[in-house]
Amino acid sequence: GTLVPVLSAVALSTLAVIPAQAQVVNIEDGGFTFTFGGQINRGLLRTDDGVETNDFFVDNDNSSTRLRARGAYDFGNFVGGAQIEYEFEFSSSNSVNQLDSDISSSVTNERKFEVFAETRFGDFAYGQGDTASNGVSEADLSGTGLGNNSDVGLIAGSHLLRDAAGNLTDAEIGDFFSNFDGNSRLERFRYDTPEFLGGFVASASIGEDDSNDIALRYSGTFGDVRVQAATAFAETETRDRLSGAVSALHEPTGL
């Protein structure tokens, strides 16, 4: 039968988020620094698929609940260190649907596990972490990313569509949307240049499974207008993608 995408913005507009961030430990001793902290990001998701309305207590997958630890030492000519970040999601906003709202379901993912060096020649990182192109389609100065990220599937992406007769199908909202971003977090080697030409930073990474990319980011201010932009070319074993975004904020008015 014909699929009727009657969910969509309804699910997104009714996500009430309750984020809380904390830096639990912050140690500085000579050239050594260590920080430990994280965030809890719970939300209430209400969806209406045209037949029934459901409420879900979820972990907001736009910026999941997570813990992180970072240690670094200043050697004088460069700063070297390591960081670890894990996420803990209970009933993720992108996994619940009309047939499954189990609050006990949980997902634990290793987000970052890497060593890094920050030098006057640029920044280097090795291990699992953000590739050069990750996030280039999400340049956004609106401050609304927690409630409405460009990746629609992160909120109610597993909700099932109904056919013309109102019956649930196997098709999910997330099957029909993509934020067309670059590569995600992978085991990779990454390099970022120092800032040049008043706000530009170029990046490149070589990752597992032939996932390689290059990116160019810009951040700057023109009078009362703040600008953020990014673009990247990313390749994997199955696809090549050119993507990017630009955002401008008029600071006196918030437009």
mmCIF file with all atom_site columns, C-alpha atoms in Angstrom, residues 3 7 94-95 97 156-161 169-177:
data_model
loop_
_atom_site.group_PDB
_atom_site.id
_atom_site.type_symbol
_atom_site.label_atom_id
_atom_site.label_alt_id
_atom_site.label_comp_id
_atom_site.label_asym_id
_atom_site.label_entity_id
_atom_site.label_seq_id
_atom_site.pdbx_PDB_ins_code
_atom_site.Cartn_x
_atom_site.Cartn_y
_atom_site.Cartn_z
_atom_site.occupancy
_atom_site.B_iso_or_equiv
_atom_site.pdbx_formal_charge
_atom_site.auth_seq_id
_atom_site.auth_comp_id
_atom_site.auth_asym_id
_atom_site.auth_atom_id
_atom_site.pdbx_PDB_model_num
ATOM 1  C CA . LEU A 1 3   ? 3.051  4.841  2.753  1.00 0.00 ? 3   LEU A CA 1
ATOM 2  C CA . LEU A 1 7   ? 5.011  11.524 11.494 1.00 0.00 ? 7   LEU A CA 1
ATOM 3  C CA . ASN A 1 94  ? 16.180 7.168  17.794 1.00 0.00 ? 94  ASN A CA 1
ATOM 4  C CA . SER A 1 95  ? 15.216 3.628  18.844 1.00 0.00 ? 95  SER A CA 1
ATOM 5  C CA . ASN A 1 97  ? 8.617  3.414  18.481 1.00 0.00 ? 97  ASN A CA 1
ATOM 6  C CA . ALA A 1 156 ? 11.882 9.365  16.482 1.00 0.00 ? 156 ALA A CA 1
ATOM 7  C CA . GLY A 1 157 ? 13.853 7.820  13.622 1.00 0.00 ? 157 GLY A CA 1
ATOM 8  C CA . SER A 1 158 ? 12.640 4.305  14.472 1.00 0.00 ? 158 SER A CA 1
ATOM 9  C CA . HIS A 1 159 ? 8.959  5.278  14.508 1.00 0.00 ? 159 HIS A CA 1
ATOM 10 C CA . LEU A 1 160 ? 6.926  3.246  12.047 1.00 0.00 ? 160 LEU A CA 1
ATOM 11 C CA . LEU A 1 161 ? 4.936  4.781  9.216  1.00 0.00 ? 161 LEU A CA 1
ATOM 12 C CA . THR A 1 169 ? 4.293  -0.876 8.265  1.00 0.00 ? 169 THR A CA 1
ATOM 13 C CA . ASP A 1 170 ? 7.943  -1.911 8.527  1.00 0.00 ? 170 ASP A CA 1
ATOM 14 C CA . ALA A 1 171 ? 9.096  1.459  7.146  1.00 0.00 ? 171 ALA A CA 1
ATOM 15 C CA . GLU A 1 172 ? 10.768 3.769  9.657  1.00 0.00 ? 172 GLU A CA 1
ATOM 16 C CA . ILE A 1 173 ? 11.124 7.566  9.568  1.00 0.00 ? 173 ILE A CA 1
ATOM 17 C CA . GLY A 1 174 ? 14.911 7.219  9.575  1.00 0.00 ? 174 GLY A CA 1
ATOM 18 C CA . ASP A 1 175 ? 14.768 5.281  6.305  1.00 0.00 ? 175 ASP A CA 1
ATOM 19 C CA . PHE A 1 176 ? 13.786 8.455  4.442  1.00 0.00 ? 176 PHE A CA 1
ATOM 20 C CA . PHE A 1 177 ? 16.138 11.084 5.870  1.00 0.00 ? 177 PHE A CA 1
#
